[in-house]
Structures are given as structure tokens and as C-alpha cells.
Amino acid sequence: MSVFATMESEVRSCSRAWPAVFTTARGAELRDADGRTYLDFFAGAGALNYGHNPPELKSALLEYLTGDGITHGLDMHTAAKGAFLERLRDVVLTPRGLDYRVQLPGPGGTNAVEAALKLARKVTGRRDVGYFERGFHGMTLGALAVTASPAKRAGAGVPLPHTVRMPFDDPADDDERAVTGLVRALESAAADGPLAAVVAETVQGEGGVNPARPAWLRTLSAWARTHGTLLVVDDIQMGCGRTGRFFSFEASGIVPDVVCLSKSVSGYGTPLALTLLRPEHDVWRPGEHNGTFRGYNPAFVTATRALEVFWSDGALQARTALLGERVRRSLTGTARRHGLAAPRGRGLAWGLPLERPGAAQEVCDAAYRAGLLVETAGLAGEVVKLLPPLTVTDGQLERGLAVLDEAVAAVAGVRGPTV
């Protein structure tokens, strides 16, 4: 359709990699205007953890809309918001011993990060914020200032001051070297003055699927607490069960001062972002940070139903761990057969590194031609990233992994012996 080329900005990206015109979707599958079906291991960049149009959520949304439920309400009290806050408290926070206030900062993840940064500076009275190499936190100026990608930072067109970059956890280091290196980096970052906050992903998504070890995260948390620095965990892509547990930081035993959520928190791909903050840090004055779309009620409806359907027991978490192990084994076999570096990831977030420049994109292109959507990650696009829906069926997962293996074989050369 020529309208996309003639009307849409050159900034578009996904449609360049996948030029099909998509029309319908269900679960882990998309269908295009020509009737072709694709497996979706992109899942809205992590915004569709429960797949496309999950039926239980769709029925709740349709019932709400046909009943003339409130759609737009700024931050007014609504029945939909009240129900969501109750479920979030009862299903997620209280069982995990977490006591967070909920701020609704705007419709997207970058809004959650902006609110966290502003709040940290207000709480501490400090200016500088530490962030980590290969990290990604959003495209608005504040979030971009703690994003590591030089190309994305250059798009700002202005300096991005008052932030300090530090090295992320290096898997080549043993635990002792990793934690001593982190402390050294933190002390150096704070040399010109104490930090207001440090912002981190526990598993860097856009940066190439780089997991931080629990000991590294615990050291980061302890250092921040000792120095009066707020620890902000960006769980926008890796939260809502992507790594197994609801929050990606749970396995490490830390309790961040601020948690940023978005993407799959609505459960349906509808826009919703949360900034969760410890009660003692809730120092906002009324209206001091606001926005027109800071609480989209249809998203509250689907988010509430998602918590009821997928998080009332441990079934989804257990299955995510099981499927994640299948992905790890499959990708490890692919890597061995083709002489590639080992895959890395947690739960159902995985990355397969390819050293040759452009090879990861070639694999993604080959996979697309075979009916599988996967994207690249990493500062140079050197990693093939897999984010299948957590609700993907066993058959769909095996089929997608087989397509990916064939795509790697086509790009890497003749297939070697199976290991």
C-alpha cells in the first residue's frame, strides 16, 4: 500500500523489516492481508506477554466498552481504576511483601522513567543519575539521558547532562570481580557529588539481552541504600512475568526504591505505565507531575483481568521457566552447530549473538521470509532477540525455534553435525 510510503514519516522501522500489511492476530500468530500467517516472537517488543487478543481479556474489555464504561478520566477516581489497584495490591504486591504507592505517569514506559528521575532528584535534592552501558530506558530527553546507545542519544540534538555511565555486569567476571568492579564504578560515578539515583534493568533487553547476576544486583542495592541513592529498576520490558516471576528483580531478593512498569502491564497492548515508589518517597505535591493520558481506563480493565487470569496462581511462572529451558537448549544447540557464542537470557527473553556485522539482521530477514518475526538487539544490532508470548503453545515454540535454526544455518553456512 503506497499510503505508508507517501504519508508516514521516514522514522518508521518495524515496517521496514516486516513489510507485510497485517490484519488480524490471535495468541502467538499474526495474519497479513494476503492470508499468510506468521509466528510472532517479537510480541510487541514485550507489550504482548499474553499474546494477541487473549480471549478472557477481550471479553472483559468489550463488556466494559459496550456498558459505556469511563474511557478517559485523567486521574479521577473510577471503578475501573479502583478494581485495578485492588488487584495489583492483593495479587502482586502484598504476596511479595512489597509496599509501593502507584503513580500513573502517562501512557508509555518512557513516562514512567521520566517520573522516576524527577522524583529521585526531588527526594534527594541531588542532580546526577547513574546508568549502565548498553542500557535502554526511553526516547524522551530525561529517559534518553540514561540510555547508552550513542545513535539514540545523538537524536536528541542537545546535550544530555547530569548523568554518569557505568559498566554493566560482565559475564566473563567471577562474582568477586563483578561486585568489586561495580563498587569501584559507583564510587567513581559519585566522585563529583552523591548520586540522586541509579537506574538499571536486571536483564538488558534492547542492549542485547544481558542478564545481571543476583550478587551484582544485591551489591548495587546495598550501595545505593548506604549512600542515600534511590535504586530505580526499569522493569518495562522484563517485568510482568517475562523472566518468570512477575518482577524480574524478585530472584535477586532486592527491593528497589522505584520500579517502572509499562508494556505488558495492561495485558492487551493498550497503553498503561506505572511508577511504583516506596511510601516514604511519595513527596509529590498535587498536580506537580501530571498529564492528560495518565490513566487509560480500558487498560485498567484488561490489566485487572490479566492479573486475575494469569497471576492468581503459579502456573504461568512455572510454565515460563519450563519453556525458557527449552529455548535455552535449542539455542545452545544452534550456537554449537554454527560456531556462535552461547545464547543468554532468562525466562522467555533470549538473545543469540552473531559476531559478523549484519549477520543478526540477515537471520531476522530469513526468519521473516519463513514466517517468523524476531528482531535484533544490541548497540550494533548484533543479537537476535526472542520474546515469544508467555502463552505460546508447545507446538508454536518448537516450530519457531526450528525456523530460527534454519535461518541461522542459511546465514552461517552449511549445517554441522548435531550436538
XYZ file of C-alpha atoms in Angstrom:
419
model
C 0.000 0.000 0.000
C 1.648 3.208 -1.177
C -0.045 5.266 1.554
C 2.593 4.151 4.073
C 5.456 5.414 1.929
C 3.726 8.654 0.951
C 2.148 9.564 4.288
C 4.216 8.052 7.085
C 7.429 9.561 8.443
C 10.794 8.114 7.485
C 11.336 7.356 11.170
C 9.287 4.141 10.886
C 11.315 0.985 11.490
C 9.360 -2.229 12.162
C 7.529 -1.953 8.859
C 10.850 -1.812 7.006
C 11.934 -5.165 8.440
C 8.465 -6.687 8.060
C 6.751 -5.010 5.077
C 3.595 -7.150 5.223
C 0.276 -5.427 5.898
C -1.020 -7.196 8.987
C -4.740 -7.511 9.538
C -5.588 -9.899 12.393
C -3.855 -11.620 15.282
C -4.531 -14.227 17.941
C -2.180 -15.652 20.519
C 1.286 -16.024 19.021
C 0.160 -15.622 15.414
C -0.352 -12.693 13.043
C -2.085 -12.794 9.666
C -1.453 -10.415 6.769
C -3.658 -9.042 4.011
C -2.600 -11.874 1.696
C -3.735 -14.506 4.180
C -0.244 -15.565 5.254
C 0.296 -16.490 8.905
C 3.385 -15.526 10.902
C 4.625 -16.698 14.280
C 5.231 -13.662 16.469
C 8.346 -13.995 18.650
C 8.520 -10.195 18.921
C 5.321 -9.792 20.959
C 5.053 -6.030 20.617
C 8.612 -5.596 21.943
C 7.378 -7.209 25.139
C 3.993 -5.457 25.279
C 2.099 -8.671 24.484
C 3.319 -11.146 27.095
C -0.070 -12.880 26.985
C -0.267 -12.859 23.203
C -2.591 -11.060 20.818
C -6.245 -10.693 21.808
C -6.291 -13.046 24.813
C -9.960 -14.057 24.896
C -10.568 -13.569 28.624
C -9.218 -10.026 28.449
C -11.041 -9.239 25.220
C -14.397 -10.233 26.657
C -13.841 -8.058 29.734
C -12.865 -5.104 27.553
C -15.837 -5.491 25.220
C -18.231 -5.738 28.149
C -16.776 -2.574 29.654
C -16.972 -0.601 26.410
C -20.482 -1.717 25.488
C -21.579 -0.772 29.001
C -20.403 2.826 28.451
C -17.578 2.492 30.966
C -15.361 5.522 31.505
C -12.673 5.696 28.812
C -10.821 8.897 29.654
C -10.650 10.138 33.209
C -7.299 11.852 33.841
C -6.594 10.770 37.425
C -10.189 10.926 38.637
C -11.496 8.084 40.750
C -13.145 5.460 38.551
C -14.455 1.996 39.258
C -12.022 0.540 36.718
C -9.015 2.160 38.391
C -10.164 1.097 41.835
C -10.544 -2.512 40.743
C -7.080 -2.493 39.180
C -5.396 -1.016 42.252
C -7.064 -3.612 44.463
C -5.928 -6.498 42.259
C -2.410 -5.114 41.978
C -2.234 -4.880 45.760
C -3.825 -8.250 46.511
C -2.376 -10.386 43.707
C 1.074 -8.865 43.172
C 2.311 -6.554 45.919
C 1.054 -7.986 49.216
C 2.013 -11.623 48.491
C 5.550 -10.417 47.740
C 5.790 -8.248 50.831
C 6.006 -5.082 48.732
C 4.548 -1.772 49.883
C 4.528 0.572 46.895
C 2.445 3.611 46.078
C 1.240 3.681 42.480
C 1.849 6.717 40.291
C 0.227 6.890 36.851
C 2.761 8.998 34.932
C 1.442 8.762 31.368
C 0.787 6.167 28.692
C 4.252 4.723 27.986
C 7.388 3.359 29.586
C 9.405 6.486 28.953
C 6.833 8.403 31.032
C 7.426 6.020 33.931
C 11.180 6.626 33.723
C 10.782 10.406 33.474
C 8.671 10.411 36.624
C 11.203 8.231 38.442
C 14.108 10.518 37.563
C 12.256 13.666 38.550
C 11.124 12.076 41.800
C 14.635 10.858 42.707
C 16.025 14.354 42.287
C 13.191 15.823 44.327
C 13.551 13.278 47.149
C 17.334 13.538 47.445
C 17.947 17.130 46.413
C 20.715 15.818 44.200
C 21.253 16.185 40.467
C 23.283 13.373 38.882
C 21.943 9.915 37.996
C 23.992 6.822 37.251
C 23.116 4.454 34.421
C 24.744 1.479 32.706
C 26.378 0.682 29.395
C 24.030 -0.926 26.855
C 21.004 0.142 28.894
C 17.833 1.497 27.264
C 15.199 3.481 29.139
C 13.227 5.538 26.617
C 13.337 8.252 23.972
C 12.185 11.390 25.787
C 15.023 13.625 26.939
C 15.247 12.529 30.561
C 14.999 8.826 29.789
C 17.323 9.274 26.828
C 19.922 10.811 29.136
C 20.167 7.444 30.924
C 20.116 5.437 27.699
C 23.506 4.243 26.487
C 23.067 3.981 22.705
C 25.147 6.713 21.012
C 22.861 6.699 17.969
C 19.720 7.220 20.035
C 21.375 9.855 22.214
C 22.524 11.738 19.116
C 18.903 12.034 18.033
C 18.257 14.393 20.942
C 20.131 17.185 19.191
C 21.087 18.710 22.553
C 23.445 17.748 25.392
C 22.099 15.179 27.850
C 23.780 16.258 31.088
C 23.674 15.252 34.751
C 24.028 11.530 34.124
C 27.030 9.209 34.553
C 27.563 5.988 32.602
C 28.988 2.880 34.266
C 29.894 -0.634 33.058
C 27.181 -3.286 33.340
C 27.726 -6.749 34.800
C 30.238 -8.652 32.651
C 29.510 -12.406 32.497
C 33.230 -13.058 31.952
C 33.950 -11.898 35.523
C 33.625 -14.156 38.551
C 31.308 -12.979 41.321
C 34.034 -11.319 43.378
C 35.442 -9.377 40.449
C 31.947 -8.395 39.295
C 30.890 -6.898 42.621
C 34.211 -5.169 43.362
C 34.185 -3.684 39.872
C 30.655 -2.426 40.387
C 31.501 -0.746 43.684
C 34.554 0.864 42.108
C 32.415 2.190 39.228
C 29.764 3.525 41.602
C 32.339 5.293 43.748
C 33.877 6.848 40.655
C 30.463 7.968 39.375
C 29.781 9.669 42.703
C 33.213 11.327 42.904
C 31.854 14.744 41.903
C 28.875 14.503 44.238
C 26.414 11.934 45.563
C 24.023 10.390 43.046
C 20.299 11.009 43.187
C 19.597 7.606 41.676
C 20.983 4.683 39.774
C 18.794 3.269 37.009
C 19.155 -0.338 35.884
C 17.497 -3.176 34.039
C 18.030 -6.569 35.638
C 18.106 -8.022 32.119
C 19.015 -5.512 29.441
C 16.593 -6.058 26.567
C 17.348 -3.605 23.791
C 21.024 -3.700 24.783
C 21.354 -7.338 23.716
C 19.613 -9.479 26.383
C 22.264 -9.139 29.092
C 21.251 -10.579 32.492
C 22.789 -9.223 35.678
C 23.712 -11.842 38.262
C 21.887 -11.720 41.635
C 25.086 -10.890 43.558
C 25.701 -7.875 41.311
C 22.153 -6.612 41.845
C 22.365 -7.099 45.591
C 25.623 -5.154 45.682
C 24.025 -2.345 43.658
C 21.054 -2.238 46.025
C 23.220 -2.232 49.152
C 25.489 0.514 47.828
C 22.513 2.693 46.912
C 20.939 2.254 50.332
C 24.182 3.081 52.120
C 24.688 6.261 50.095
C 21.121 7.554 50.192
C 20.793 6.967 46.437
C 17.488 5.733 45.070
C 17.614 2.456 43.164
C 15.306 2.595 40.141
C 14.650 -0.703 38.382
C 13.327 -0.391 34.848
C 11.093 -3.461 34.522
C 9.253 -2.141 31.494
C 10.252 -4.952 29.112
C 11.331 -7.645 31.562
C 8.521 -7.312 34.097
C 5.023 -8.835 34.102
C 6.440 -12.372 34.015
C 8.846 -12.107 31.104
C 11.711 -13.616 33.123
C 9.434 -15.951 35.091
C 8.372 -14.142 38.260
C 6.158 -11.091 37.983
C 9.042 -8.705 38.688
C 12.410 -9.526 37.178
C 14.240 -8.428 40.346
C 12.474 -10.911 42.640
C 15.017 -13.690 42.133
C 17.811 -11.478 43.475
C 15.963 -10.631 46.690
C 16.285 -6.858 46.281
C 13.515 -4.319 46.855
C 14.041 -1.250 44.634
C 13.050 2.217 45.778
C 11.233 2.802 42.476
C 10.007 0.357 39.833
C 8.997 1.355 36.307
C 6.376 -0.789 34.555
C 4.613 -0.483 31.224
C 4.330 -2.632 28.071
C 2.564 -5.794 29.301
C 1.105 -4.340 32.485
C -2.162 -3.688 30.610
C -2.154 -7.276 29.354
C -3.653 -6.333 25.995
C -1.285 -3.940 24.288
C -3.289 -0.943 25.465
C -1.188 1.963 26.809
C -0.544 1.966 30.537
C 2.523 2.805 32.627
C 3.155 2.681 36.358
C 5.838 4.200 38.540
C 5.847 2.252 41.793
C 7.500 4.048 44.707
C 8.141 3.397 48.353
C 5.667 5.381 50.501
C 8.414 7.435 52.132
C 9.432 8.702 48.689
C 5.935 9.883 47.767
C 6.778 13.563 48.194
C 4.873 14.890 45.182
C 2.640 17.898 45.625
C -0.787 17.519 43.979
C -0.504 18.085 40.235
C 3.280 18.520 40.353
C 3.728 15.782 37.751
C 0.723 15.070 35.570
C -0.510 14.515 32.034
C -3.678 14.142 30.019
C -3.401 10.371 29.483
C -2.153 9.225 32.863
C -4.782 6.585 33.435
C -6.445 4.918 30.437
C -9.447 3.133 31.884
C -9.817 0.405 29.224
C -6.214 -0.543 30.073
C -7.173 -0.788 33.749
C -9.902 -3.256 32.768
C -7.589 -5.546 30.812
C -4.797 -5.192 33.390
C -7.163 -6.252 36.162
C -8.340 -9.271 34.205
C -4.764 -10.227 33.305
C -3.819 -10.342 36.985
C -6.848 -12.499 37.715
C -6.299 -14.903 34.831
C -2.518 -15.249 34.774
C -1.288 -14.405 38.288
C -3.806 -15.909 40.708
C -1.561 -18.982 40.969
C 1.968 -20.023 39.977
C 1.075 -21.842 36.757
C 2.292 -19.190 34.308
C 5.544 -18.661 36.194
C 6.268 -22.389 36.240
C 5.477 -22.810 32.563
C 7.626 -19.819 31.618
C 10.578 -21.433 33.400
C 9.925 -24.723 31.587
C 9.640 -23.110 28.161
C 12.655 -20.934 28.848
C 14.751 -24.010 29.435
C 13.564 -25.440 26.112
C 14.596 -22.229 24.373
C 17.990 -22.291 26.087
C 18.659 -25.874 24.976
C 17.544 -25.195 21.420
C 19.569 -22.014 21.029
C 22.605 -23.671 22.629
C 22.393 -26.410 20.024
C 22.061 -23.865 17.231
C 25.054 -21.927 18.541
C 27.227 -25.046 18.776
C 26.336 -26.253 15.313
C 27.318 -22.946 13.758
C 30.227 -21.894 15.938
C 28.392 -18.996 17.598
C 28.673 -17.543 21.079
C 26.403 -19.040 23.710
C 22.867 -17.648 23.989
C 21.937 -15.618 27.034
C 18.702 -14.796 28.749
C 16.148 -15.666 31.423
C 12.612 -16.972 31.260
C 11.289 -16.243 27.787
C 13.708 -13.439 26.923
C 16.681 -14.749 24.944
C 19.411 -13.413 22.731
C 21.655 -15.214 20.252
C 24.815 -13.178 19.458
C 26.346 -13.229 15.966
C 29.776 -11.653 15.577
C 29.799 -10.837 11.861
C 28.389 -7.339 11.231
C 24.926 -7.554 9.728
C 24.544 -11.284 10.364
C 21.844 -10.909 13.037
C 19.716 -8.787 10.702
C 20.229 -11.342 7.931
C 18.952 -14.060 10.269
C 15.909 -11.974 11.163
C 15.237 -11.320 7.474
C 15.479 -15.032 6.657
C 13.180 -15.868 9.558
C 10.627 -13.326 8.329
C 10.623 -14.878 4.868
C 9.923 -18.218 6.557
C 7.072 -16.787 8.626
C 8.718 -15.901 11.956
C 9.027 -12.418 13.456
C 12.179 -11.832 15.511
C 14.177 -8.632 15.953
C 17.762 -7.614 16.536
C 19.133 -6.099 19.730
C 22.462 -4.768 20.947
C 24.236 -1.488 20.261
C 25.286 -2.727 16.805
C 22.242 -4.937 16.180
C 24.463 -7.966 16.695
C 21.994 -10.102 18.672
C 18.890 -11.975 17.515
C 16.331 -11.419 20.275
C 13.435 -13.738 21.055
C 10.407 -12.552 23.058
C 7.660 -15.104 22.337
C 4.377 -14.631 24.197
C 4.373 -16.395 27.552
C 1.218 -18.154 26.334
C 2.873 -19.599 23.222
C 1.886 -23.239 22.686
C 4.429 -26.033 22.799
C 3.972 -26.639 19.089
C 4.363 -22.984 18.175
C 7.526 -22.697 20.241
C 9.121 -25.748 18.649
C 8.122 -24.585 15.174
C 9.522 -21.114 15.740
C 12.814 -22.441 17.097
C 13.137 -24.742 14.086
C 12.564 -21.809 11.705
C 15.181 -19.797 13.564
C 17.681 -22.649 13.378
C 17.167 -22.873 9.618
C 17.588 -19.120 9.289
C 20.863 -19.238 11.210
C 22.027 -22.141 9.050
C 21.256 -20.184 5.897
C 23.284 -17.219 7.111
C 26.094 -19.008 8.943
C 26.808 -21.582 6.262
C 26.485 -25.334 5.925
C 24.965 -27.009 8.925
C 27.406 -29.000 11.009
C 26.743 -32.180 12.957
C 24.021 -32.068 15.565
C 25.364 -31.826 19.107
